[in-house]
Amino acid sequence: MNSPGQKRYMERLRLKVRGAVQGVGFRPFVYRLARSLELAGWVRNTSRGVTVEVEGDRQLLEDFLRRIEDDAPPVSIIQDIEVQWLEASDYEGFEIRSSQEGPREALVLPDLATCDDCRREILDPSNRRYRYPFTNCTNCGPRYSIIRSIPYDRPATSMSGFTMCPECRAEYEDPLNRRFHAQPNACPVCGPRIELWDASGCVIATEDEAMKEAEKRLLSGAVVAVKGLGGFHLMTPAGNTGSVDVLRERKSRRQKPLAVMFPSVESIRSCCKLSKVEEDLLRSPQSPIVLLEKRPDLNRDLVCDAVSPGNPELGVMLPYTPLHIILLFDLGLPLVATSGNLSDEPICTDEAEAVRRLGGIADFFLVHNRPIVRHVDDSIARVFRGEVMVLRRARGYAPLPLRADRELPAMMALGPYMKNTLAFSVGRNVFVSQHIGDLKTPQALEAFDEVCESMEVLYRAKPVAAVCDLHPDYPSTARAEGTGLKVIKVQHHAAHIYSCMLEQDLKPPLTGVVWDGTGLGTDGTIWGGEFFTVGEAGCRRHGHLRRFKLPGGDAASVEPRRAAWGLLFEMVPNPARLLPAGTFSREEERLLHSMVEKGVNAPVTSSAGRLFDAVASLLSIHQTIEFEAQAAMALQHAAGGDLCQNSYCFNISEDDGIFVVDWEPMVRDILAERDAGVNAGTISARFHCTLGEMIARVCSLLGQKNVVLSGGCFQNVLLLEQACLKLEAAGMKPLYSRLLPCNDGGVSPGQILAASMN
Ligand code: ZN
Ligand code: ZN
Ligand code: FE
C-alpha cells in the first residue's frame, strides 16, 4: 500500500494540536498510530500543545488525521487542531523529538480515577506494584491536586520530594510505556507511603500493615479519617447503624445524606437502581458521587437507613484511587465516605491539620506523605433524561475550562456567597475553580483566597477587571473591591442564565427562567422566582412570582415556617390560624406581626425556593431545617401519584411589561385539600405540576422559542421534568446546564460572560 516506489505521490501533514494533550500519553499514541500506518515524521510537545508532522500517501494521511481525533487517549482533550498540507520532505522513520521550550499554555488536567490497567496491576500479586496505593499512569492518577505551578513537570508537583528509582525512571523515559512522562509515577520502592495513626497522631502501623490495621478497625465500627486524593474522607461501614450514628453525632450532621463508596458495581446494584448511563458515569475517569434511586429491597446490612434517612436517593461512588480500591477490595463492604471537615468548613488536606480539626470526630487516621497542594472535593452528578448533570463540580472536572465563542477580556469572577466557585477568563477559555463552598467561616474564606491565588498562578491570568455579585455584604464582593481592578457587578440571576448560555453555547434571543433561594435584585428586593429576556443588548427581567415578606430575613432560610407565615400574610390578616397547630408560640406570632408591620427585618422576596419552603411548612413536612433546601427536597420526595393531573389555579397579571405570577389561588387550593385530608404526596405532585404550568405560561407570553432553566430549584428533577414537559408541549425548547451546576456553583463563569457584554 505504502511502498517506497510511490514516493512522488507523497505529501506532508503538519498538525498543531491544542488542549489537554501533555502528560496524557498523547505522544506515544501519535507514535504508535504513525508507525501502524507506516508514516514517517515526528511529534513533540510545544508551549501550546503538541505538534506533529507526518508524510506519506494522501489517503493514509487523511486516515491519520481522522484517527487523531477519534482514537485520542481517553483522558486527553483536544480543543482544536490546526491542519497544514505541505510538500513531503523525505523523513526517515518516525520519532518523538524533545520538547520545545517556551511559556506553556497547555491545559492542566483534573485528577482522574485509577484506570483499568493500573487496577489490574495493584490486584496482581506478581506485579511490582501489588497493593501499592499510589500507582498511576498517563491515563489516570492525580493532576490538579498535586500541581504547584506550570509547566506540569515533576518538580512543579508535590511529588518533587520523591526521587524515581531506576525502574520507575526507565518507564518514565520509554516513549512506548504507559508511564512515559507520567509525572506522579511511583512504586513501593521510591514513592509515597501510608501510615495508620491514632486520634492523637501517634503511628500505629506503616505501609501494608497500616492498611490491614485500618481495615480491622473499620470492621469493628470505628470512624477512620482517610487521606485521599484531594482531601480527607471520614469513613465507617455504611451498614453499621451504631457507627453511622456516632459519626453523625460527632460531626453535628444529624440528617443530611451521607455519600457511600461501594466496592463494586454489583454491590451498588444490590442497593440502587442503575441504568447503563449511570453505570458508565460511576466508572468514568471523573468518577463522581452519583445520585441513584434506592431499591425498595435495599440490602440494609450494606447501607443502613441512617445513611440517608427518609430520602429515596443515595449518593454513591466507586473507589477512585488505588488506596480506596485496596481498602474496599479487602473489606468487600460499602463505606460511608463523607468529606473530612466540620460543617461549613472546607475539606481537610493536611494530616497534622486533620488530627487537630478532626481529632474529635475520627478514631484513627489513615494518612500518607504525598502532600495535597489544593483541596478538591468529590463531584456530585446525576443522570437526567439519559444525560449527565453535574451538581457539584470538583474532582475529575475542575479546572477544565469552558470555551466561549470568542476571545474574552481577561477577567476574574469571584462568585456568589453560597456554593462558591471562582472563574478566570484567558482568551477563549473560562477556567472554573473547584467547589469551594459557602463563604461562612474564616476557613472557607482562607480556602477562597488560596484558590484565587493559585488559579492566577496556574493560568498566568492577568485580569483587567474583577466581577462580583451586586450584594454589598458578600465577602466575594469585598474581595473584588480589594483587588484594585475595575469592578463589574453582575446581578445574581443574570449570571445564572449566562452560565448556561456559556456552557450550552446559546445565542440570544431567549427566555431565562431562574428559580433559586435568594439573590439580590436590581430593585433592592430579594429575587428568586424570575423570568428574563436575553437579547443582544443584555438581560432584562420580564416577570416574577408574586412577592411576599420574610419575617426574620436570614432566619427564614432555616425556618420554612417563617416563609409560610409571610406568604399567608399576603392573603389574610392572621396567618397563624392557617398554619399547622403549634407552629409558632403566641409570643413568636406577636414578634412576626411587629416585624412585618414595621417592615423591620422583613425583606420582600419573589423567591421560588421560599415558596417551596412555605408549602412544605403548610403540609407539616418541615418547620425548621438542618441543611439548605432540606424542606424543598422533602416536599419533592413526598410527591406521589399521577403527575399529569390537573394543576391548581393561579393568575398571571401584567404590570408595565412585567408579568407577575400570583400563587394565591394555588395556596388556597392547597389549604383546602390539606384540610379535606388529601395526602401530602398528592398535593406535592399537583404543586410541582402547577409550577411547571406557571413557567410554561409565562414563557409563552414572553414569546421566545428557547428557554433556559437555571437556579438551584432546578436540581429538583421533578420540577425540571414538569417544566420541560410543559414547555415542550407549548412548542418551546427547554435548555439547562449539564457540566456546570445549575445552582450557585455555576454562577462565577456566568459572571464572566455577563461582564463581557458590558
Ligand atoms: Zn493508570
Ligand atoms: Zn519506583
Ligand atoms: Fe442562585
PDB file of C-alpha atoms and ligand atoms in Angstrom, residues 416 418 469 474 492-493 496 514-519 527-528 628 710-713 742-745 747, ligand 3:
ATOM      1  CA  PRO A 416     -21.591  34.208  44.955  1.00  0.00           C
ATOM      2  CA  MET A 418     -23.193  30.030  48.733  1.00  0.00           C
ATOM      3  CA  ASP A 469     -22.307  39.970  42.777  1.00  0.00           C
ATOM      4  CA  TYR A 474     -20.811  39.201  50.288  1.00  0.00           C
ATOM      5  CA  HIS A 492     -27.069  37.049  40.564  1.00  0.00           C
ATOM      6  CA  HIS A 493     -29.834  35.633  38.369  1.00  0.00           C
ATOM      7  CA  HIS A 496     -27.175  32.059  36.279  1.00  0.00           C
ATOM      8  CA  VAL A 514     -34.144  31.460  37.182  1.00  0.00           C
ATOM      9  CA  TRP A 515     -35.601  29.935  40.306  1.00  0.00           C
ATOM     10  CA  ASP A 516     -33.487  29.647  43.409  1.00  0.00           C
ATOM     11  CA  GLY A 517     -33.297  30.565  47.067  1.00  0.00           C
ATOM     12  CA  THR A 518     -32.006  34.081  47.060  1.00  0.00           C
ATOM     13  CA  GLY A 519     -30.148  36.728  45.126  1.00  0.00           C
ATOM     14  CA  TRP A 527     -35.239  37.754  43.850  1.00  0.00           C
ATOM     15  CA  GLY A 528     -35.504  34.038  43.216  1.00  0.00           C
ATOM     16  CA  GLU A 628     -30.060  24.060  52.773  1.00  0.00           C
ATOM     17  CA  SER A 710     -31.393  27.697  35.845  1.00  0.00           C
ATOM     18  CA  GLY A 711     -31.050  28.236  39.585  1.00  0.00           C
ATOM     19  CA  GLY A 712     -30.846  25.795  42.474  1.00  0.00           C
ATOM     20  CA  CYS A 713     -34.566  24.909  42.335  1.00  0.00           C
ATOM     21  CA  CYS A 742     -27.469  24.939  37.817  1.00  0.00           C
ATOM     22  CA  ASN A 743     -27.053  26.004  41.457  1.00  0.00           C
ATOM     23  CA  ASP A 744     -24.759  28.788  42.663  1.00  0.00           C
ATOM     24  CA  GLY A 745     -21.686  26.684  41.830  1.00  0.00           C
ATOM     25  CA  VAL A 747     -22.555  31.482  38.915  1.00  0.00           C
TER      26      VAL A 747
HETATM   27 FE    FE B   3     -28.634  31.274  42.852  1.00  0.00          FE
END
